[in-house]
Short mmCIF file of C-alpha atoms and ligand atoms in Angstrom, two decimals:
data_model
loop_
_atom_site.label_atom_id
_atom_site.label_comp_id
_atom_site.label_asym_id
_atom_site.label_seq_id
_atom_site.Cartn_x
_atom_site.Cartn_y
_atom_site.Cartn_z
CA MET A 1 -0.13 0.39 0.24
CA THR A 2 2.61 2.36 0.78
CA ALA A 3 4.99 1.60 -1.74
CA LEU A 4 1.88 1.82 -4.23
CA CYS A 5 0.76 5.90 -2.50
CA ASP A 6 4.33 6.76 -2.49
CA ALA A 7 4.74 5.83 -6.35
CA PHE A 8 1.00 7.83 -6.31
CA ARG A 9 2.33 10.42 -5.34
CA ALA A 10 5.89 11.16 -7.73
CA LEU A 11 3.92 10.48 -10.59
CA PHE A 12 0.32 12.64 -10.25
CA GLY A 13 0.26 13.94 -6.46
CA ALA A 14 -2.07 12.68 -3.06
CA PRO A 15 -3.69 9.48 -3.59
CA GLU A 16 -7.65 9.52 -2.68
CA LYS A 17 -7.80 5.91 -2.24
CA VAL A 18 -7.09 2.00 -3.38
CA PHE A 19 -9.14 0.02 -4.97
CA CYS A 20 -8.27 -4.09 -5.35
CA ALA A 21 -9.54 -7.02 -7.58
CA ALA A 22 -9.15 -10.78 -7.04
CA GLY A 23 -7.26 -13.19 -9.75
CA ARG A 24 -9.30 -16.35 -9.63
CA VAL A 25 -7.86 -19.97 -9.76
CA ASN A 26 -10.36 -22.47 -11.09
CA LEU A 27 -10.73 -25.26 -9.60
CA ILE A 28 -12.78 -27.01 -11.36
CA GLY A 29 -15.43 -26.52 -14.60
CA GLU A 30 -12.85 -25.45 -17.12
CA HIS A 31 -14.14 -24.58 -20.85
CA VAL A 32 -17.70 -24.89 -19.21
CA ASP A 33 -18.83 -21.37 -18.30
CA TYR A 34 -18.96 -19.84 -21.97
CA CYS A 35 -21.66 -23.29 -22.37
CA GLY A 36 -24.00 -22.54 -19.60
CA GLY A 37 -22.32 -24.47 -17.49
CA LYS A 38 -20.93 -24.58 -13.49
CA VAL A 39 -17.66 -23.34 -12.05
CA LEU A 40 -16.03 -23.39 -9.18
CA PRO A 41 -13.92 -20.57 -9.05
CA ALA A 42 -11.87 -18.91 -5.49
CA ALA A 43 -11.13 -15.45 -5.77
CA LEU A 44 -6.86 -15.16 -4.86
CA SER A 45 -4.86 -12.97 -2.81
CA LEU A 46 -2.34 -11.89 -6.05
CA ASN A 47 -4.33 -9.25 -7.22
CA CYS A 48 -4.84 -5.90 -8.98
CA ARG A 49 -5.01 -2.58 -6.94
CA VAL A 50 -5.32 0.59 -7.77
CA ALA A 51 -4.34 4.32 -5.93
CA VAL A 52 -6.83 6.68 -7.96
CA ARG A 53 -8.02 10.43 -7.33
CA ARG A 54 -10.17 12.89 -8.81
CA ASN A 55 -8.53 14.97 -11.46
CA GLY A 56 -10.82 17.56 -12.00
CA THR A 57 -10.69 17.20 -15.61
CA ASN A 58 -12.86 15.03 -18.18
CA THR A 59 -10.11 12.32 -18.73
CA LEU A 60 -8.87 9.00 -17.47
CA ARG A 61 -4.91 8.96 -16.66
CA LEU A 62 -4.02 5.86 -16.43
CA ALA A 63 -0.39 4.33 -15.24
CA ALA A 64 0.87 0.97 -14.15
CA THR A 65 3.78 0.80 -11.39
CA ASP A 66 5.57 -1.75 -13.94
CA LEU A 67 5.41 0.13 -17.75
CA ALA A 68 6.62 4.12 -18.36
CA GLY A 69 3.90 6.65 -19.27
CA VAL A 70 1.01 7.68 -19.31
CA VAL A 71 -2.49 7.14 -21.37
CA THR A 72 -4.54 9.67 -21.57
CA VAL A 73 -8.55 8.32 -22.09
CA ASP A 74 -11.17 11.02 -22.94
CA LEU A 75 -14.66 9.96 -21.20
CA ALA A 76 -16.01 11.94 -24.25
CA ARG A 77 -14.27 8.91 -26.64
CA THR A 78 -14.05 5.91 -25.06
CA GLU A 79 -15.30 4.13 -27.99
CA SER A 80 -11.40 5.26 -29.42
CA TYR A 81 -8.87 3.25 -27.38
CA ARG A 82 -9.47 -0.38 -28.73
CA GLY A 83 -6.26 -0.12 -30.37
CA LEU A 84 -3.89 0.40 -27.91
CA PRO A 85 -1.40 -1.54 -26.72
CA TRP A 86 -1.91 -1.00 -22.95
CA GLY A 87 -5.24 0.22 -21.45
CA ASN A 88 -7.68 -0.98 -23.40
CA TYR A 89 -8.80 -2.93 -20.53
CA GLN A 90 -9.40 0.05 -18.70
CA ALA A 91 -10.79 2.26 -21.52
CA GLY A 92 -13.25 -0.70 -22.42
CA VAL A 93 -14.93 -0.59 -19.30
CA ALA A 94 -14.94 2.60 -19.16
CA HIS A 95 -16.55 2.54 -22.31
CA GLU A 96 -19.20 0.27 -21.38
CA MET A 97 -19.81 2.16 -17.82
CA VAL A 98 -20.42 5.75 -20.12
CA ARG A 99 -22.95 3.16 -22.15
CA ALA A 100 -24.81 1.75 -19.25
CA GLY A 101 -25.65 5.06 -17.71
CA TYR A 102 -22.45 5.22 -15.18
CA ASN A 103 -21.56 9.00 -13.85
CA LEU A 104 -17.53 9.06 -14.63
CA VAL A 105 -15.87 11.35 -13.30
CA GLY A 106 -11.85 11.95 -14.57
CA CYS A 107 -9.29 10.77 -12.32
CA ASP A 108 -5.64 9.79 -12.47
CA LEU A 109 -5.34 5.80 -11.65
CA LEU A 110 -1.90 4.02 -10.41
CA TYR A 111 -2.39 0.01 -11.28
CA ASP A 112 -0.08 -2.35 -9.23
CA CYS A 113 -1.04 -6.19 -10.55
CA THR A 114 0.58 -8.66 -8.62
CA VAL A 115 -1.40 -11.38 -10.29
CA PRO A 116 1.11 -12.91 -13.05
CA PHE A 117 -0.13 -11.73 -16.70
CA GLY A 118 -0.91 -14.57 -19.15
CA ALA A 119 -1.43 -17.05 -16.47
CA GLY A 120 -3.93 -18.20 -16.63
CA LEU A 121 -5.16 -16.72 -12.87
CA SER A 122 -7.27 -13.87 -14.44
CA SER A 123 -4.75 -10.78 -14.63
CA SER A 124 -6.97 -9.29 -17.18
CA ALA A 125 -10.34 -9.66 -15.64
CA ALA A 126 -8.69 -7.89 -12.34
CA ILE A 127 -8.11 -4.81 -13.65
CA GLU A 128 -11.17 -4.69 -15.50
CA VAL A 129 -13.06 -5.08 -12.16
CA ALA A 130 -11.07 -3.46 -10.36
CA THR A 131 -11.36 -0.67 -12.83
CA ALA A 132 -14.51 -0.76 -12.78
CA TYR A 133 -14.95 -0.31 -9.30
CA ALA A 134 -12.45 2.44 -8.78
CA LEU A 135 -14.61 4.67 -11.28
CA ALA A 136 -17.85 3.26 -9.88
CA MET A 137 -17.47 4.64 -6.07
CA MET A 138 -15.73 7.83 -7.29
CA GLY A 139 -17.96 8.40 -9.74
CA GLY A 140 -20.63 8.12 -6.45
CA ASN A 141 -22.72 5.26 -8.42
CA PRO A 142 -24.16 2.86 -6.22
CA VAL A 143 -21.97 -0.23 -6.53
CA ASP A 144 -23.62 -3.73 -7.79
CA LYS A 145 -21.13 -6.60 -7.84
CA VAL A 146 -22.96 -8.70 -10.25
CA ALA A 147 -23.60 -5.62 -12.71
CA LEU A 148 -19.74 -5.15 -12.61
CA ALA A 149 -18.61 -7.99 -13.02
CA LEU A 150 -21.05 -8.50 -16.02
CA LEU A 151 -19.71 -4.89 -17.99
CA SER A 152 -16.17 -5.65 -17.31
CA LYS A 153 -16.73 -9.11 -19.59
CA ARG A 154 -18.91 -6.98 -22.05
CA ALA A 155 -15.90 -4.68 -22.28
CA GLU A 156 -12.99 -7.50 -23.03
CA ASN A 157 -15.74 -9.71 -25.70
CA GLU A 158 -16.56 -6.10 -27.61
CA TYR A 159 -13.89 -3.61 -26.88
CA CYS A 160 -10.43 -6.26 -26.66
CA GLY A 161 -12.19 -9.25 -29.07
CA VAL A 162 -11.74 -11.80 -26.27
CA ASN A 163 -15.52 -14.01 -26.36
CA CYS A 164 -14.95 -15.10 -22.84
CA GLY A 165 -17.68 -16.14 -20.82
CA ILE A 166 -18.44 -14.41 -17.61
CA MET A 167 -16.19 -16.34 -14.77
CA ASP A 168 -13.18 -14.43 -14.27
CA GLN A 169 -14.87 -11.03 -13.98
CA PHE A 170 -17.91 -12.45 -11.83
CA ALA A 171 -14.92 -14.49 -9.51
CA ALA A 172 -12.79 -11.40 -9.07
CA ALA A 173 -15.77 -9.18 -7.81
CA ASN A 174 -17.67 -12.03 -5.81
CA GLY A 175 -14.52 -13.89 -3.87
CA VAL A 176 -15.11 -14.83 -0.85
CA ARG A 177 -11.82 -15.36 1.36
CA GLY A 178 -11.81 -19.45 2.69
CA HIS A 179 -14.62 -20.24 0.00
CA ALA A 180 -14.51 -21.63 -3.95
CA MET A 181 -17.93 -20.12 -5.50
CA LEU A 182 -20.26 -23.00 -7.53
CA LEU A 183 -21.63 -20.34 -10.11
CA ASP A 184 -24.08 -21.29 -12.46
CA CYS A 185 -23.17 -19.90 -15.48
CA ALA A 186 -26.74 -19.64 -16.67
CA THR A 187 -27.65 -18.34 -14.16
CA LEU A 188 -25.52 -16.31 -12.15
CA GLU A 189 -26.58 -17.81 -9.22
CA CYS A 190 -24.33 -18.38 -7.05
CA GLU A 191 -23.21 -20.47 -4.11
CA GLN A 192 -20.22 -19.80 -1.43
CA VAL A 193 -18.65 -23.44 -0.81
CA PRO A 194 -16.17 -23.25 2.16
CA LEU A 195 -13.00 -24.29 0.77
CA ASP A 196 -12.26 -26.71 3.75
CA LEU A 197 -8.80 -28.51 2.64
CA ARG A 198 -8.04 -30.19 5.87
CA ASP A 199 -4.28 -31.26 5.82
CA CYS A 200 -3.75 -30.18 2.02
CA VAL A 201 -3.42 -26.29 0.17
CA LEU A 202 -3.57 -25.35 -3.01
CA VAL A 203 0.11 -24.58 -4.62
CA LEU A 204 -0.23 -22.65 -8.25
CA ALA A 205 2.96 -24.10 -10.89
CA ASP A 206 3.47 -21.05 -13.39
CA SER A 207 4.64 -22.85 -16.10
CA GLY A 208 6.38 -19.36 -17.79
CA LYS A 209 4.43 -20.31 -21.37
CA ARG A 210 2.34 -17.40 -21.29
CA HIS A 211 -1.10 -17.64 -23.68
CA SER A 212 -2.54 -15.14 -25.24
CA LEU A 213 -6.30 -15.30 -25.69
CA ALA A 214 -7.33 -12.56 -27.85
CA ALA A 215 -5.06 -14.64 -30.59
CA GLY A 216 -5.84 -17.71 -32.16
CA GLY A 217 -7.30 -21.46 -29.61
CA TYR A 218 -9.42 -19.34 -27.21
CA ASN A 219 -12.27 -17.70 -29.39
CA GLU A 220 -11.89 -21.20 -32.05
CA ARG A 221 -13.05 -23.63 -29.50
CA ARG A 222 -15.65 -21.47 -28.44
CA ALA A 223 -17.31 -21.31 -31.72
CA GLU A 224 -16.64 -25.24 -31.57
CA THR A 225 -18.88 -25.85 -29.55
CA GLU A 226 -21.53 -23.32 -30.25
CA ALA A 227 -21.64 -25.20 -34.09
CA ALA A 228 -21.26 -29.04 -31.44
CA LEU A 229 -24.59 -27.35 -29.67
CA ALA A 230 -26.33 -26.07 -33.13
CA LEU A 231 -25.57 -30.08 -34.44
CA LEU A 232 -26.90 -31.79 -31.15
CA LYS A 233 -30.16 -29.03 -31.16
CA ARG A 234 -31.80 -31.17 -33.79
CA LYS A 235 -31.86 -33.82 -31.87
CA LEU A 236 -32.15 -32.98 -28.75
CA PRO A 237 -34.76 -30.46 -26.35
CA VAL A 238 -31.58 -28.31 -25.28
CA GLU A 239 -30.45 -24.55 -24.60
CA ARG A 240 -26.92 -24.98 -23.49
CA LEU A 241 -24.37 -27.43 -23.83
CA ALA A 242 -24.07 -27.69 -20.54
CA GLN A 243 -27.45 -28.94 -20.57
CA VAL A 244 -26.43 -32.21 -22.74
CA THR A 245 -25.87 -35.26 -19.95
CA PRO A 246 -23.14 -37.41 -20.89
CA ALA A 247 -24.86 -40.27 -21.60
CA GLU A 248 -26.84 -38.76 -24.15
CA LEU A 249 -24.17 -37.31 -26.31
CA GLU A 250 -23.28 -40.69 -26.50
CA THR A 251 -27.09 -41.95 -28.01
CA GLN A 252 -26.52 -38.75 -30.47
CA LYS A 253 -22.37 -39.46 -31.20
CA SER A 254 -23.45 -39.72 -35.39
CA LEU A 255 -24.99 -35.76 -35.25
CA LEU A 256 -20.69 -34.60 -34.82
CA PRO A 257 -17.96 -34.44 -36.75
CA PRO A 258 -14.88 -36.60 -34.54
CA VAL A 259 -13.66 -33.34 -33.23
CA LEU A 260 -16.64 -31.48 -32.22
CA TYR A 261 -17.95 -35.22 -30.39
CA ARG A 262 -14.75 -34.37 -28.73
CA ARG A 263 -15.15 -31.38 -27.36
CA ALA A 264 -18.69 -32.01 -26.46
CA ARG A 265 -17.54 -34.41 -25.24
CA HIS A 266 -14.83 -32.53 -23.00
CA VAL A 267 -18.06 -30.09 -22.07
CA VAL A 268 -20.48 -32.45 -20.59
CA THR A 269 -18.14 -34.90 -18.37
CA GLU A 270 -16.09 -31.67 -16.80
CA CYS A 271 -19.24 -30.58 -16.13
CA ALA A 272 -20.44 -33.83 -14.23
CA ARG A 273 -16.89 -33.55 -12.70
CA VAL A 274 -17.66 -29.91 -11.18
CA GLU A 275 -20.75 -31.75 -9.22
CA ARG A 276 -18.46 -34.40 -8.05
CA SER A 277 -15.81 -32.48 -7.13
CA VAL A 278 -18.61 -30.03 -5.10
CA SER A 279 -20.10 -33.12 -3.12
CA ALA A 280 -16.46 -34.44 -2.59
CA LEU A 281 -15.49 -31.17 -0.96
CA LYS A 282 -18.78 -31.29 0.97
CA ARG A 283 -18.30 -34.40 2.45
CA GLY A 284 -14.56 -34.22 3.15
CA ASP A 285 -12.85 -36.43 0.53
CA LEU A 286 -10.83 -34.93 -0.80
CA ALA A 287 -9.06 -37.93 -2.32
CA ALA A 288 -11.70 -38.15 -4.78
CA PHE A 289 -11.60 -34.28 -5.69
CA GLY A 290 -8.39 -34.62 -6.10
CA GLN A 291 -8.90 -37.62 -9.00
CA LEU A 292 -11.83 -35.58 -10.32
CA LEU A 293 -8.52 -32.69 -10.26
CA ASN A 294 -6.46 -35.57 -12.28
CA ALA A 295 -9.45 -36.33 -14.64
CA SER A 296 -10.54 -32.50 -15.58
CA HIS A 297 -6.34 -32.67 -17.16
CA THR A 298 -7.06 -35.66 -19.27
CA SER A 299 -9.48 -34.79 -20.70
CA LEU A 300 -8.52 -30.77 -21.46
CA LYS A 301 -5.60 -32.80 -22.82
CA GLU A 302 -6.92 -35.33 -25.02
CA ASP A 303 -10.62 -34.18 -26.02
CA TYR A 304 -10.00 -30.05 -25.97
CA GLU A 305 -6.58 -29.81 -26.48
CA VAL A 306 -5.90 -27.21 -24.77
CA THR A 307 -2.70 -28.10 -22.39
CA GLY A 308 0.26 -28.31 -24.60
CA PRO A 309 3.56 -29.35 -23.93
CA GLU A 310 4.55 -27.57 -20.43
CA LEU A 311 1.05 -27.85 -18.63
CA ASP A 312 1.28 -31.78 -19.53
CA ALA A 313 4.84 -31.64 -18.09
CA LEU A 314 4.06 -29.63 -15.17
CA ALA A 315 0.64 -31.90 -14.17
CA GLU A 316 2.38 -35.27 -14.98
CA ALA A 317 5.51 -34.17 -13.01
CA ALA A 318 2.81 -33.22 -9.76
CA TRP A 319 0.88 -37.30 -10.65
CA GLN A 320 4.23 -38.56 -10.05
CA ARG A 321 4.22 -37.03 -6.12
CA GLU A 322 2.84 -39.06 -3.85
CA GLU A 323 2.07 -36.16 -1.66
CA CYS A 324 0.32 -34.53 -4.59
CA LEU A 325 -3.67 -35.76 -4.66
CA GLY A 326 -4.56 -34.30 -7.59
CA ALA A 327 -3.62 -31.58 -10.40
CA ARG A 328 -4.53 -29.62 -13.95
CA MET A 329 -4.07 -27.01 -15.26
CA THR A 330 -5.81 -23.78 -14.93
CA GLY A 331 -7.95 -20.82 -16.87
CA ALA A 332 -8.09 -21.27 -20.56
CA GLY A 333 -4.58 -23.24 -21.13
CA PHE A 334 -2.38 -23.23 -23.86
CA GLY A 335 0.28 -22.26 -21.85
CA GLY A 336 -0.43 -20.28 -17.75
CA CYS A 337 -0.79 -22.25 -14.61
CA THR A 338 -1.12 -25.65 -13.35
CA VAL A 339 -3.18 -25.92 -9.58
CA ASN A 340 -2.11 -29.04 -7.58
CA LEU A 341 -3.65 -30.56 -4.25
CA VAL A 342 -0.69 -31.15 -1.69
CA LYS A 343 0.04 -32.45 1.57
CA LYS A 344 0.92 -29.33 3.67
CA ASP A 345 3.91 -30.57 5.27
CA LYS A 346 4.92 -31.68 1.91
CA VAL A 347 4.92 -28.54 -0.02
CA SER A 348 8.87 -28.16 -0.27
CA ALA A 349 9.31 -31.13 -1.55
CA PHE A 350 7.00 -31.12 -4.13
CA ILE A 351 8.21 -27.95 -5.41
CA GLU A 352 11.27 -29.17 -5.46
CA ALA A 353 10.86 -32.79 -7.37
CA VAL A 354 8.65 -30.39 -9.80
CA GLY A 355 10.29 -28.08 -10.46
CA ARG A 356 13.35 -30.44 -11.12
CA ILE A 357 11.67 -32.82 -13.56
CA TYR A 358 9.50 -30.04 -15.49
CA THR A 359 13.50 -28.04 -15.88
CA GLU A 360 14.51 -30.92 -17.38
CA LYS A 361 11.45 -32.43 -19.81
CA THR A 362 11.40 -28.49 -20.83
CA GLY A 363 14.25 -26.25 -19.92
CA ARG A 364 12.20 -24.00 -19.18
CA LYS A 365 11.64 -22.93 -15.32
CA ALA A 366 8.69 -22.55 -13.13
CA ALA A 367 7.59 -20.57 -10.19
CA PHE A 368 5.29 -21.44 -7.32
CA TYR A 369 2.93 -20.05 -5.31
CA VAL A 370 1.38 -21.03 -1.94
CA ALA A 371 -2.32 -20.18 -3.07
CA GLU A 372 -4.46 -18.55 -0.35
CA THR A 373 -8.02 -17.03 -0.85
CA ALA A 374 -9.19 -13.64 -0.29
CA ASP A 375 -12.26 -11.30 -0.73
CA GLY A 376 -12.94 -10.49 -4.64
CA ILE A 377 -13.50 -6.31 -4.19
CA SER A 378 -12.16 -4.13 -1.48
CA GLY A 379 -11.57 -0.49 -1.11
CA GLU A 380 -9.73 1.85 1.39
CA ASP A 381 -9.45 5.92 2.23
CA ILE A 382 -6.04 7.22 2.13
CA LEU A 383 -5.64 8.81 5.21
C1 LIG B 1 -10.36 -17.77 -19.48
C2 LIG B 1 -11.95 -17.19 -20.02
C3 LIG B 1 -13.00 -17.70 -18.92
C4 LIG B 1 -12.81 -19.46 -18.65
C5 LIG B 1 -11.97 -19.61 -18.76
C6 LIG B 1 -11.40 -21.21 -19.23
O1 LIG B 1 -9.97 -17.41 -18.17
O2 LIG B 1 -11.84 -15.93 -19.47
O3 LIG B 1 -14.56 -16.85 -19.37
O4 LIG B 1 -13.79 -19.41 -19.87
O5 LIG B 1 -10.53 -19.57 -19.47
O6 LIG B 1 -12.56 -22.01 -18.11
#
C-alpha cells in the first residue's frame, strides 16, 4: 500500500483511495462457462490494486507501476482506444460504463498487479473489475458487484475481442475469502462453498509459457462448442451444451464430426466432474476431489486440446508425487498455470521435485505460489 501510494504521489500527487480486485484460480469446471455450465473458482490474494484520485478533468490518466508513461483516455470519446497496447481494458470498461449510464468523473489511476499476466489466473479480469469498481465509486454510483462483473465481461468481449465467459470477472468481484464459488454461468446463481482443505493446500505452478486469449485457440474452441450445440439441437431439446448429459451425447454421437464430438465430450464430462467435486469437497473427501482434478486435465488435454507440452509436463510431474492428491491446468490453457492439491507439510519437497522434472523436460523454469483465497473486491480511503 505505502509503496503504491508513494509511486502515485511521485506521478500524480496525493491519492484519495486504493481499490482492489482479485485474480482467481479455477478449481474445476474449465471451458464450460460459455456453454452455460457450473464452475468452481476461488478469488486469490494475488490481485490488482489501483490508487486513484479525481483530477478535475474529463479524462482518465492511466499508469502502471511496471510500465513507463501515462495513457490518457478522454471520457467523451471512450470508443476510440481499442488499439492501445496497454490501457484498452480500462478504456473498454469506461466505455461500457458510459453506455450503461454510470456517472464517470476524470481520475488519475495507478495500477499495481501481482497476478502474473497471461498465466491463467485472470489478470485481465482483475484489472477490469478493479477499474469498474474504482470508477463506479469515484463517480458516486451505487455498486452492484454482479453488474460490475457483467460490464467488465462485455468490455473484454466487445472492446478487446476476447469472447470469454463470465467466470473470471464474476470471481474477481464476488469472491469471499476461505470459499470457492459454485457459479451457475447460465443463471449467475452462486453458492459460496467453504474451502476446507484439511491437511492440504493449493499450490499454483506457473509454466512460464504465456498465452494470449485474443490470438487463436480460445475463440476457436468457443466457436466449436457452438457448432456442436447447433448440431445436437436437431435431436435434443437443449438450449446450452452444459444441459446435455454424457449419456445423451453418446446416443447422439453420429450427429457430430469427430473433433466436435470430442469438444462436446469434454464439456459434458467436465460439468459432471464439477458436481462430483462439490460433493467430494462437502464431505471432505479430498482423495476423490484430487482424482477429479486429474481427470479434468486429461480431458482438457485429449478432448479439448488446450494444454500443450508445458502444462502436461507440470501435471504429469505432479501426478508422480505421493504428496499430491491431484493436479490440473487452470484457466484457458495454452500456457499458464496448473493447480495442485498438495499435503501442507510436503510443499517444499513437491516444489523442488516438480520444478526439477519440469526444467529437465522443457528447459523452462516454473514459478510456484501457495494459493491463498481472498475477498474479490475491496476499497480503502487513504488517510
Ligand atoms: C478464460 C476465460 C473464462 C473461461 C476460462 C476457461 O479464463 O476468461 O471465461 O472460459 O478461460 O474455463
